GROMACS .gro file of C-alpha atoms in nm:
model
  414
    1UNK     CA    1   0.294  -4.239  -1.440
    2UNK     CA    2  -0.044  -4.417  -1.464
    3UNK     CA    3  -0.220  -4.158  -1.246
    4UNK     CA    4  -0.080  -3.880  -1.462
    5UNK     CA    5  -0.210  -4.046  -1.776
    6UNK     CA    6  -0.550  -4.102  -1.617
    7UNK     CA    7  -0.576  -3.740  -1.506
    8UNK     CA    8  -0.456  -3.611  -1.842
    9UNK     CA    9  -0.708  -3.827  -2.028
   10UNK     CA   10  -0.997  -3.716  -1.805
   11UNK     CA   11  -0.907  -3.349  -1.831
   12UNK     CA   12  -0.877  -3.365  -2.209
   13UNK     CA   13  -1.222  -3.525  -2.218
   14UNK     CA   14  -1.373  -3.280  -1.972
   15UNK     CA   15  -1.707  -3.152  -2.094
   16UNK     CA   16  -1.699  -2.770  -2.105
   17UNK     CA   17  -1.955  -2.607  -1.878
   18UNK     CA   18  -1.972  -2.906  -1.644
   19UNK     CA   19  -1.816  -2.983  -1.308
   20UNK     CA   20  -1.521  -3.222  -1.280
   21UNK     CA   21  -1.524  -3.597  -1.236
   22UNK     CA   22  -1.551  -3.726  -0.878
   23UNK     CA   23  -1.181  -3.817  -0.822
   24UNK     CA   24  -1.074  -3.455  -0.874
   25UNK     CA   25  -1.262  -3.365  -0.554
   26UNK     CA   26  -1.194  -3.663  -0.327
   27UNK     CA   27  -0.907  -3.883  -0.448
   28UNK     CA   28  -0.578  -3.867  -0.255
   29UNK     CA   29  -0.363  -3.939  -0.560
   30UNK     CA   30  -0.537  -3.670  -0.765
   31UNK     CA   31  -0.484  -3.430  -0.476
   32UNK     CA   32  -0.114  -3.512  -0.459
   33UNK     CA   33  -0.086  -3.446  -0.831
   34UNK     CA   34  -0.253  -3.105  -0.777
   35UNK     CA   35   0.010  -3.029  -0.514
   36UNK     CA   36   0.303  -3.137  -0.731
   37UNK     CA   37   0.174  -2.974  -1.049
   38UNK     CA   38   0.032  -2.644  -0.918
   39UNK     CA   39   0.100  -2.574  -0.553
   40UNK     CA   40   0.467  -2.669  -0.548
   41UNK     CA   41   0.544  -2.494  -0.878
   42UNK     CA   42   0.353  -2.167  -0.893
   43UNK     CA   43   0.327  -1.832  -0.715
   44UNK     CA   44   0.128  -1.846  -0.393
   45UNK     CA   45  -0.001  -1.559  -0.179
   46UNK     CA   46   0.115  -1.612   0.179
   47UNK     CA   47   0.066  -1.288   0.373
   48UNK     CA   48   0.125  -0.914   0.399
   49UNK     CA   49   0.431  -0.689   0.425
   50UNK     CA   50   0.275  -0.514   0.723
   51UNK     CA   51   0.270  -0.837   0.926
   52UNK     CA   52   0.649  -0.823   0.949
   53UNK     CA   53   0.727  -0.449   0.967
   54UNK     CA   54   1.061  -0.470   1.148
   55UNK     CA   55   1.385  -0.661   1.101
   56UNK     CA   56   1.356  -1.003   1.261
   57UNK     CA   57   0.976  -1.019   1.239
   58UNK     CA   58   0.865  -1.348   1.082
   59UNK     CA   59   0.565  -1.569   1.019
   60UNK     CA   60   0.544  -1.934   0.923
   61UNK     CA   61   0.306  -2.152   0.725
   62UNK     CA   62   0.275  -2.506   0.593
   63UNK     CA   63   0.217  -2.569   0.222
   64UNK     CA   64   0.158  -2.940   0.175
   65UNK     CA   65   0.482  -3.108   0.280
   66UNK     CA   66   0.677  -2.781   0.295
   67UNK     CA   67   0.718  -2.574   0.614
   68UNK     CA   68   0.814  -2.218   0.517
   69UNK     CA   69   0.922  -1.909   0.712
   70UNK     CA   70   0.888  -1.551   0.584
   71UNK     CA   71   1.120  -1.299   0.752
   72UNK     CA   72   1.210  -0.930   0.728
   73UNK     CA   73   1.586  -0.879   0.702
   74UNK     CA   74   1.810  -0.611   0.847
   75UNK     CA   75   1.817  -0.457   0.499
   76UNK     CA   76   1.433  -0.432   0.517
   77UNK     CA   77   1.392  -0.692   0.241
   78UNK     CA   78   1.141  -0.972   0.286
   79UNK     CA   79   1.275  -1.322   0.224
   80UNK     CA   80   1.134  -1.673   0.239
   81UNK     CA   81   1.315  -1.989   0.347
   82UNK     CA   82   1.243  -2.356   0.381
   83UNK     CA   83   1.181  -2.380   0.754
   84UNK     CA   84   1.404  -2.679   0.811
   85UNK     CA   85   1.745  -2.673   0.978
   86UNK     CA   86   2.043  -2.770   0.762
   87UNK     CA   87   2.174  -2.981   1.051
   88UNK     CA   88   1.912  -3.252   1.102
   89UNK     CA   89   1.594  -3.101   0.963
   90UNK     CA   90   1.421  -2.971   1.276
   91UNK     CA   91   1.193  -2.672   1.214
   92UNK     CA   92   1.391  -2.357   1.287
   93UNK     CA   93   1.088  -2.139   1.367
   94UNK     CA   94   0.820  -2.336   1.548
   95UNK     CA   95   0.572  -2.058   1.625
   96UNK     CA   96   0.315  -1.910   1.385
   97UNK     CA   97   0.483  -1.570   1.414
   98UNK     CA   98   0.750  -1.399   1.618
   99UNK     CA   99   1.050  -1.166   1.630
  100UNK     CA  100   1.416  -1.255   1.668
  101UNK     CA  101   1.753  -1.098   1.597
  102UNK     CA  102   1.867  -1.436   1.464
  103UNK     CA  103   1.683  -1.754   1.361
  104UNK     CA  104   1.789  -2.021   1.609
  105UNK     CA  105   1.701  -2.389   1.570
  106UNK     CA  106   1.577  -2.508   1.910
  107UNK     CA  107   1.722  -2.859   1.864
  108UNK     CA  108   2.098  -2.790   1.868
  109UNK     CA  109   2.104  -2.409   1.848
  110UNK     CA  110   2.234  -2.380   1.495
  111UNK     CA  111   2.193  -2.009   1.433
  112UNK     CA  112   2.109  -1.831   1.109
  113UNK     CA  113   2.123  -1.463   1.023
  114UNK     CA  114   1.809  -1.300   0.884
  115UNK     CA  115   1.943  -1.344   0.530
  116UNK     CA  116   1.952  -1.722   0.589
  117UNK     CA  117   2.328  -1.757   0.625
  118UNK     CA  118   2.455  -1.991   0.894
  119UNK     CA  119   2.650  -1.793   1.153
  120UNK     CA  120   2.691  -2.040   1.440
  121UNK     CA  121   2.706  -2.418   1.467
  122UNK     CA  122   2.864  -2.521   1.793
  123UNK     CA  123   3.128  -2.789   1.834
  124UNK     CA  124   3.153  -2.887   1.468
  125UNK     CA  125   3.474  -3.014   1.310
  126UNK     CA  126   3.733  -2.753   1.210
  127UNK     CA  127   3.683  -2.845   0.845
  128UNK     CA  128   3.312  -2.759   0.862
  129UNK     CA  129   3.225  -2.482   0.615
  130UNK     CA  130   2.931  -2.275   0.746
  131UNK     CA  131   2.890  -2.101   0.410
  132UNK     CA  132   2.759  -2.424   0.256
  133UNK     CA  133   2.481  -2.476   0.508
  134UNK     CA  134   2.264  -2.167   0.502
  135UNK     CA  135   1.886  -2.202   0.504
  136UNK     CA  136   1.747  -2.288   0.164
  137UNK     CA  137   1.583  -1.994  -0.009
  138UNK     CA  138   1.228  -1.991  -0.144
  139UNK     CA  139   1.146  -1.751  -0.428
  140UNK     CA  140   0.977  -1.445  -0.278
  141UNK     CA  141   0.816  -1.136  -0.430
  142UNK     CA  142   0.617  -0.851  -0.282
  143UNK     CA  143   0.362  -0.640  -0.466
  144UNK     CA  144   0.126  -0.377  -0.331
  145UNK     CA  145   0.175  -0.496   0.027
  146UNK     CA  146   0.122  -0.865  -0.055
  147UNK     CA  147   0.386  -1.139  -0.024
  148UNK     CA  148   0.399  -1.420  -0.281
  149UNK     CA  149   0.632  -1.720  -0.278
  150UNK     CA  150   0.714  -2.004  -0.516
  151UNK     CA  151   0.852  -2.338  -0.397
  152UNK     CA  152   0.985  -2.448  -0.736
  153UNK     CA  153   1.357  -2.454  -0.812
  154UNK     CA  154   1.284  -2.224  -1.104
  155UNK     CA  155   0.990  -1.987  -1.055
  156UNK     CA  156   0.762  -1.861  -1.331
  157UNK     CA  157   0.812  -1.497  -1.425
  158UNK     CA  158   0.637  -1.278  -1.168
  159UNK     CA  159   0.649  -0.966  -1.386
  160UNK     CA  160   0.309  -1.025  -1.553
  161UNK     CA  161   0.142  -1.048  -1.211
  162UNK     CA  162   0.308  -0.731  -1.089
  163UNK     CA  163   0.231  -0.540  -1.408
  164UNK     CA  164  -0.140  -0.616  -1.397
  165UNK     CA  165  -0.230  -0.595  -1.028
  166UNK     CA  166   0.007  -0.335  -0.880
  167UNK     CA  167  -0.163  -0.026  -1.032
  168UNK     CA  168  -0.497  -0.139  -0.888
  169UNK     CA  169  -0.353  -0.215  -0.544
  170UNK     CA  170  -0.118   0.082  -0.502
  171UNK     CA  171  -0.379   0.348  -0.408
  172UNK     CA  172  -0.473   0.141  -0.101
  173UNK     CA  173  -0.116   0.158   0.041
  174UNK     CA  174  -0.149  -0.183   0.204
  175UNK     CA  175   0.224  -0.216   0.269
  176UNK     CA  176   0.178   0.032   0.554
  177UNK     CA  177  -0.159  -0.091   0.684
  178UNK     CA  178  -0.200  -0.322   0.983
  179UNK     CA  179  -0.391  -0.643   1.045
  180UNK     CA  180  -0.676  -0.559   1.280
  181UNK     CA  181  -0.805  -0.915   1.303
  182UNK     CA  182  -0.759  -1.256   1.146
  183UNK     CA  183  -0.907  -1.600   1.173
  184UNK     CA  184  -0.856  -1.941   1.016
  185UNK     CA  185  -1.116  -2.206   0.946
  186UNK     CA  186  -1.084  -2.554   0.800
  187UNK     CA  187  -1.342  -2.645   0.540
  188UNK     CA  188  -1.392  -3.019   0.492
  189UNK     CA  189  -1.382  -3.010   0.116
  190UNK     CA  190  -1.130  -3.005  -0.169
  191UNK     CA  191  -0.960  -2.674  -0.246
  192UNK     CA  192  -1.129  -2.662  -0.587
  193UNK     CA  193  -1.473  -2.677  -0.422
  194UNK     CA  194  -1.375  -2.380  -0.206
  195UNK     CA  195  -1.286  -2.187  -0.520
  196UNK     CA  196  -1.592  -2.297  -0.716
  197UNK     CA  197  -1.817  -2.179  -0.436
  198UNK     CA  198  -1.634  -1.845  -0.421
  199UNK     CA  199  -1.659  -1.781  -0.791
  200UNK     CA  200  -2.037  -1.736  -0.808
  201UNK     CA  201  -2.316  -1.562  -0.625
  202UNK     CA  202  -2.587  -1.792  -0.762
  203UNK     CA  203  -2.607  -1.924  -0.405
  204UNK     CA  204  -2.592  -1.590  -0.224
  205UNK     CA  205  -2.959  -1.497  -0.183
  206UNK     CA  206  -3.042  -1.827  -0.016
  207UNK     CA  207  -2.728  -1.852   0.196
  208UNK     CA  208  -2.571  -1.510   0.268
  209UNK     CA  209  -2.828  -1.268   0.410
  210UNK     CA  210  -2.559  -1.051   0.573
  211UNK     CA  211  -2.343  -1.021   0.262
  212UNK     CA  212  -2.641  -0.953   0.036
  213UNK     CA  213  -2.711  -0.631   0.227
  214UNK     CA  214  -2.415  -0.470   0.051
  215UNK     CA  215  -2.269  -0.700  -0.218
  216UNK     CA  216  -2.447  -0.725  -0.556
  217UNK     CA  217  -2.561  -1.069  -0.669
  218UNK     CA  218  -2.542  -0.970  -1.036
  219UNK     CA  219  -2.325  -1.213  -1.236
  220UNK     CA  220  -2.168  -0.913  -1.408
  221UNK     CA  221  -2.012  -0.820  -1.071
  222UNK     CA  222  -1.907  -1.168  -0.963
  223UNK     CA  223  -1.833  -1.344  -1.290
  224UNK     CA  224  -1.607  -1.278  -1.584
  225UNK     CA  225  -1.845  -1.147  -1.845
  226UNK     CA  226  -2.096  -0.867  -1.890
  227UNK     CA  227  -1.941  -0.607  -1.658
  228UNK     CA  228  -1.859  -0.361  -1.936
  229UNK     CA  229  -2.219  -0.381  -2.060
  230UNK     CA  230  -2.367  -0.305  -1.718
  231UNK     CA  231  -2.438   0.072  -1.703
  232UNK     CA  232  -2.408   0.086  -1.324
  233UNK     CA  233  -2.064  -0.078  -1.336
  234UNK     CA  234  -1.949   0.132  -1.633
  235UNK     CA  235  -2.048   0.451  -1.454
  236UNK     CA  236  -1.868   0.333  -1.141
  237UNK     CA  237  -1.550   0.264  -1.338
  238UNK     CA  238  -1.558   0.606  -1.501
  239UNK     CA  239  -1.605   0.785  -1.167
  240UNK     CA  240  -1.326   0.590  -0.995
  241UNK     CA  241  -1.079   0.619  -1.281
  242UNK     CA  242  -1.137   0.994  -1.290
  243UNK     CA  243  -1.008   0.989  -0.929
  244UNK     CA  244  -0.696   0.792  -1.032
  245UNK     CA  245  -0.831   0.454  -0.919
  246UNK     CA  246  -0.777   0.190  -1.191
  247UNK     CA  247  -1.106   0.004  -1.207
  248UNK     CA  248  -1.193  -0.171  -1.533
  249UNK     CA  249  -1.208  -0.549  -1.545
  250UNK     CA  250  -0.868  -0.686  -1.647
  251UNK     CA  251  -0.780  -1.056  -1.657
  252UNK     CA  252  -0.454  -1.215  -1.761
  253UNK     CA  253  -0.485  -1.410  -2.088
  254UNK     CA  254  -0.433  -1.744  -1.913
  255UNK     CA  255  -0.710  -1.665  -1.664
  256UNK     CA  256  -0.501  -1.716  -1.350
  257UNK     CA  257  -0.545  -1.367  -1.205
  258UNK     CA  258  -0.766  -1.065  -1.255
  259UNK     CA  259  -0.863  -0.731  -1.106
  260UNK     CA  260  -1.177  -0.514  -1.121
  261UNK     CA  261  -1.341  -0.250  -0.904
  262UNK     CA  262  -1.710  -0.322  -0.848
  263UNK     CA  263  -1.979  -0.101  -0.691
  264UNK     CA  264  -2.158  -0.213  -0.378
  265UNK     CA  265  -2.538  -0.196  -0.348
  266UNK     CA  266  -2.695   0.150  -0.353
  267UNK     CA  267  -2.526   0.378  -0.096
  268UNK     CA  268  -2.315   0.108   0.076
  269UNK     CA  269  -1.947   0.179   0.138
  270UNK     CA  270  -1.840  -0.121   0.340
  271UNK     CA  271  -1.931  -0.477   0.436
  272UNK     CA  272  -2.141  -0.394   0.741
  273UNK     CA  273  -2.502  -0.462   0.832
  274UNK     CA  274  -2.601  -0.102   0.753
  275UNK     CA  275  -2.355  -0.047   0.468
  276UNK     CA  276  -2.176   0.233   0.649
  277UNK     CA  277  -1.802   0.237   0.699
  278UNK     CA  278  -1.669  -0.006   0.955
  279UNK     CA  279  -1.362   0.210   1.013
  280UNK     CA  280  -1.378   0.586   1.066
  281UNK     CA  281  -1.019   0.632   0.951
  282UNK     CA  282  -0.994   0.581   0.573
  283UNK     CA  283  -0.758   0.304   0.472
  284UNK     CA  284  -0.548   0.528   0.247
  285UNK     CA  285  -0.499   0.902   0.206
  286UNK     CA  286  -0.442   0.838  -0.165
  287UNK     CA  287  -0.809   0.751  -0.212
  288UNK     CA  288  -0.980   1.088  -0.240
  289UNK     CA  289  -1.341   0.990  -0.311
  290UNK     CA  290  -1.605   0.793  -0.122
  291UNK     CA  291  -1.817   0.500  -0.244
  292UNK     CA  292  -1.536   0.331  -0.434
  293UNK     CA  293  -1.699  -0.011  -0.398
  294UNK     CA  294  -1.467  -0.309  -0.371
  295UNK     CA  295  -1.152  -0.378  -0.567
  296UNK     CA  296  -1.166  -0.749  -0.640
  297UNK     CA  297  -0.835  -0.930  -0.682
  298UNK     CA  298  -0.824  -1.301  -0.759
  299UNK     CA  299  -0.508  -1.506  -0.804
  300UNK     CA  300  -0.545  -1.882  -0.842
  301UNK     CA  301  -0.485  -2.096  -0.649
  302UNK     CA  302  -0.438  -1.903  -0.324
  303UNK     CA  303  -0.623  -1.576  -0.285
  304UNK     CA  304  -0.928  -1.359  -0.338
  305UNK     CA  305  -0.955  -1.008  -0.191
  306UNK     CA  306  -1.184  -0.711  -0.129
  307UNK     CA  307  -1.023  -0.366  -0.107
  308UNK     CA  308  -1.265  -0.102   0.021
  309UNK     CA  309  -1.245   0.263   0.118
  310UNK     CA  310  -1.207   0.185   0.490
  311UNK     CA  311  -1.045  -0.157   0.504
  312UNK     CA  312  -0.924  -0.455   0.303
  313UNK     CA  313  -1.010  -0.822   0.348
  314UNK     CA  314  -0.767  -1.085   0.220
  315UNK     CA  315  -0.842  -1.455   0.194
  316UNK     CA  316  -0.570  -1.719   0.173
  317UNK     CA  317  -0.650  -2.072   0.058
  318UNK     CA  318  -0.417  -2.358   0.152
  319UNK     CA  319  -0.496  -2.726   0.086
  320UNK     CA  320  -0.447  -2.967   0.374
  321UNK     CA  321  -0.566  -3.291   0.218
  322UNK     CA  322  -0.792  -3.412  -0.062
  323UNK     CA  323  -1.093  -3.318   0.150
  324UNK     CA  324  -0.966  -3.043   0.381
  325UNK     CA  325  -0.883  -2.683   0.300
  326UNK     CA  326  -0.760  -2.405   0.528
  327UNK     CA  327  -0.901  -2.057   0.466
  328UNK     CA  328  -0.739  -1.764   0.649
  329UNK     CA  329  -0.913  -1.426   0.649
  330UNK     CA  330  -0.740  -1.101   0.748
  331UNK     CA  331  -0.894  -0.757   0.796
  332UNK     CA  332  -0.648  -0.472   0.724
  333UNK     CA  333  -0.703  -0.114   0.839
  334UNK     CA  334  -0.501   0.209   0.837
  335UNK     CA  335  -0.190   0.175   1.052
  336UNK     CA  336  -0.303   0.459   1.279
  337UNK     CA  337  -0.662   0.339   1.322
  338UNK     CA  338  -0.735   0.263   1.688
  339UNK     CA  339  -0.955  -0.026   1.796
  340UNK     CA  340  -1.242   0.095   2.011
  341UNK     CA  341  -1.207   0.446   1.872
  342UNK     CA  342  -1.196   0.413   1.494
  343UNK     CA  343  -1.345   0.067   1.465
  344UNK     CA  344  -1.516  -0.211   1.654
  345UNK     CA  345  -1.390  -0.563   1.579
  346UNK     CA  346  -1.737  -0.717   1.587
  347UNK     CA  347  -1.876  -0.464   1.340
  348UNK     CA  348  -1.567  -0.489   1.119
  349UNK     CA  349  -1.569  -0.869   1.096
  350UNK     CA  350  -1.935  -0.970   1.139
  351UNK     CA  351  -2.043  -0.992   0.775
  352UNK     CA  352  -1.750  -1.198   0.656
  353UNK     CA  353  -1.732  -1.413   0.968
  354UNK     CA  354  -2.092  -1.510   0.901
  355UNK     CA  355  -2.030  -1.549   0.527
  356UNK     CA  356  -1.722  -1.763   0.581
  357UNK     CA  357  -1.908  -1.997   0.813
  358UNK     CA  358  -2.199  -2.021   0.570
  359UNK     CA  359  -1.958  -2.099   0.287
  360UNK     CA  360  -1.789  -2.362   0.502
  361UNK     CA  361  -2.121  -2.538   0.548
  362UNK     CA  362  -2.196  -2.515   0.176
  363UNK     CA  363  -1.858  -2.659   0.076
  364UNK     CA  364  -1.889  -2.940   0.328
  365UNK     CA  365  -2.237  -3.036   0.209
  366UNK     CA  366  -2.115  -3.013  -0.150
  367UNK     CA  367  -1.826  -3.247  -0.067
  368UNK     CA  368  -2.062  -3.480   0.119
  369UNK     CA  369  -2.281  -3.520  -0.189
  370UNK     CA  370  -1.988  -3.563  -0.428
  371UNK     CA  371  -1.871  -3.866  -0.230
  372UNK     CA  372  -2.186  -4.051  -0.336
  373UNK     CA  373  -2.134  -4.324  -0.599
  374UNK     CA  374  -2.434  -4.164  -0.774
  375UNK     CA  375  -2.249  -3.836  -0.834
  376UNK     CA  376  -2.176  -3.735  -1.190
  377UNK     CA  377  -2.065  -3.396  -1.327
  378UNK     CA  378  -2.353  -3.151  -1.365
  379UNK     CA  379  -2.399  -2.840  -1.581
  380UNK     CA  380  -2.317  -2.492  -1.460
  381UNK     CA  381  -2.553  -2.200  -1.514
  382UNK     CA  382  -2.415  -1.998  -1.805
  383UNK     CA  383  -2.584  -1.688  -1.665
  384UNK     CA  384  -2.476  -1.713  -1.303
  385UNK     CA  385  -2.175  -1.945  -1.293
  386UNK     CA  386  -1.948  -1.799  -1.558
  387UNK     CA  387  -1.684  -1.742  -1.291
  388UNK     CA  388  -1.696  -2.108  -1.189
  389UNK     CA  389  -1.669  -2.217  -1.550
  390UNK     CA  390  -1.369  -1.988  -1.594
  391UNK     CA  391  -1.197  -2.135  -1.285
  392UNK     CA  392  -1.254  -2.493  -1.403
  393UNK     CA  393  -1.134  -2.402  -1.752
  394UNK     CA  394  -0.820  -2.246  -1.600
  395UNK     CA  395  -0.756  -2.552  -1.384
  396UNK     CA  396  -0.813  -2.793  -1.671
  397UNK     CA  397  -0.588  -2.611  -1.917
  398UNK     CA  398  -0.322  -2.539  -1.655
  399UNK     CA  399  -0.300  -2.906  -1.555
  400UNK     CA  400  -0.304  -3.032  -1.914
  401UNK     CA  401  -0.028  -2.793  -2.019
  402UNK     CA  402   0.188  -2.881  -1.719
  403UNK     CA  403   0.135  -3.257  -1.746
  404UNK     CA  404   0.201  -3.262  -2.122
  405UNK     CA  405   0.509  -3.047  -2.067
  406UNK     CA  406   0.636  -3.291  -1.806
  407UNK     CA  407   0.578  -3.584  -2.041
  408UNK     CA  408   0.766  -3.407  -2.320
  409UNK     CA  409   1.064  -3.346  -2.089
  410UNK     CA  410   1.071  -3.712  -1.981
  411UNK     CA  411   1.056  -3.824  -2.344
  412UNK     CA  412   1.343  -3.594  -2.434
  413UNK     CA  413   1.556  -3.733  -2.150
  414UNK     CA  414   1.474  -4.093  -2.248
   0.00000   0.00000   0.00000
């Protein structure tokens, strides 16, 4: 309980507009509290519908202490399960992805149907009741081609997320796209540093020459304020919305997720070195105009996204330890687009492969400096780092509300 009180006290005393105290970025106990308070209790983006198009297709991932498997059932529904056998706990699915008519634990061949029910457990006592030992379910929701899960026993209501983001995502038809390429990097820094770096372009000119060819550095495009007052952005919104593409900046009141469609620089249509489309085949037939910019979707703590006219890029953030974070990037294209004909992988991925590696270096140097005993929280730029301030405000309030709620429940029980 002491660590919770310490964290609660520090967060309540956090100076607005400043970075967090050192332990929030490096301390193992603070990290574990992040996991227990946020990651194990809230909705997390894990992947895409199109990654498991057929019954028996599955993919796995590790969220802190929890191995999870996501599988498409015979009824076409996508479900999530704790990836641990009900016999002796062995992982049922040991590969990153695969396809199987049944989920079979390799240890003793306990066999589960795609809905998680146990259908075979050899040489067990006659009194053994298979119906009581199905795989444990994880809350699972899909929206706009994205799969979200929640590890908590009782999940927060997903309806507000769906209501806000689905209209913006739907025109891109990502549930029927395909993943053209993906990669995963490990950044040696706390997950909050990864997010803080993402939420501003104050650093872009000096660090992202490839990205700056097409993505605007203006804080009105990257941050959370000023977009409606920017005539270029306002004109872009009007043009896109006239073509049935929801575009205006819209953020949930608690600040956890938001959507907005932002123009790229000048005549650019895609994240390429020349700004031209990386994929000849448009991502969706429902998008009837060109130069739609990028539809930005953020959902703390796991994902930011860019949805363009020719492809979509999703980013998934997963914490590994207090000072290690896994970032997985996936490039989605039209399901009928052909590599080598409609797109070249190098051209499609070059800008963000470079940007990701540059961001990795930034986060790692940031983490390196924060470890110094001389570190103390510094002020953010109100002009350029409004998005960072918003993220830190969200984190601070979210943690305070959760921790105080937990204390109230314990007091009530006592």
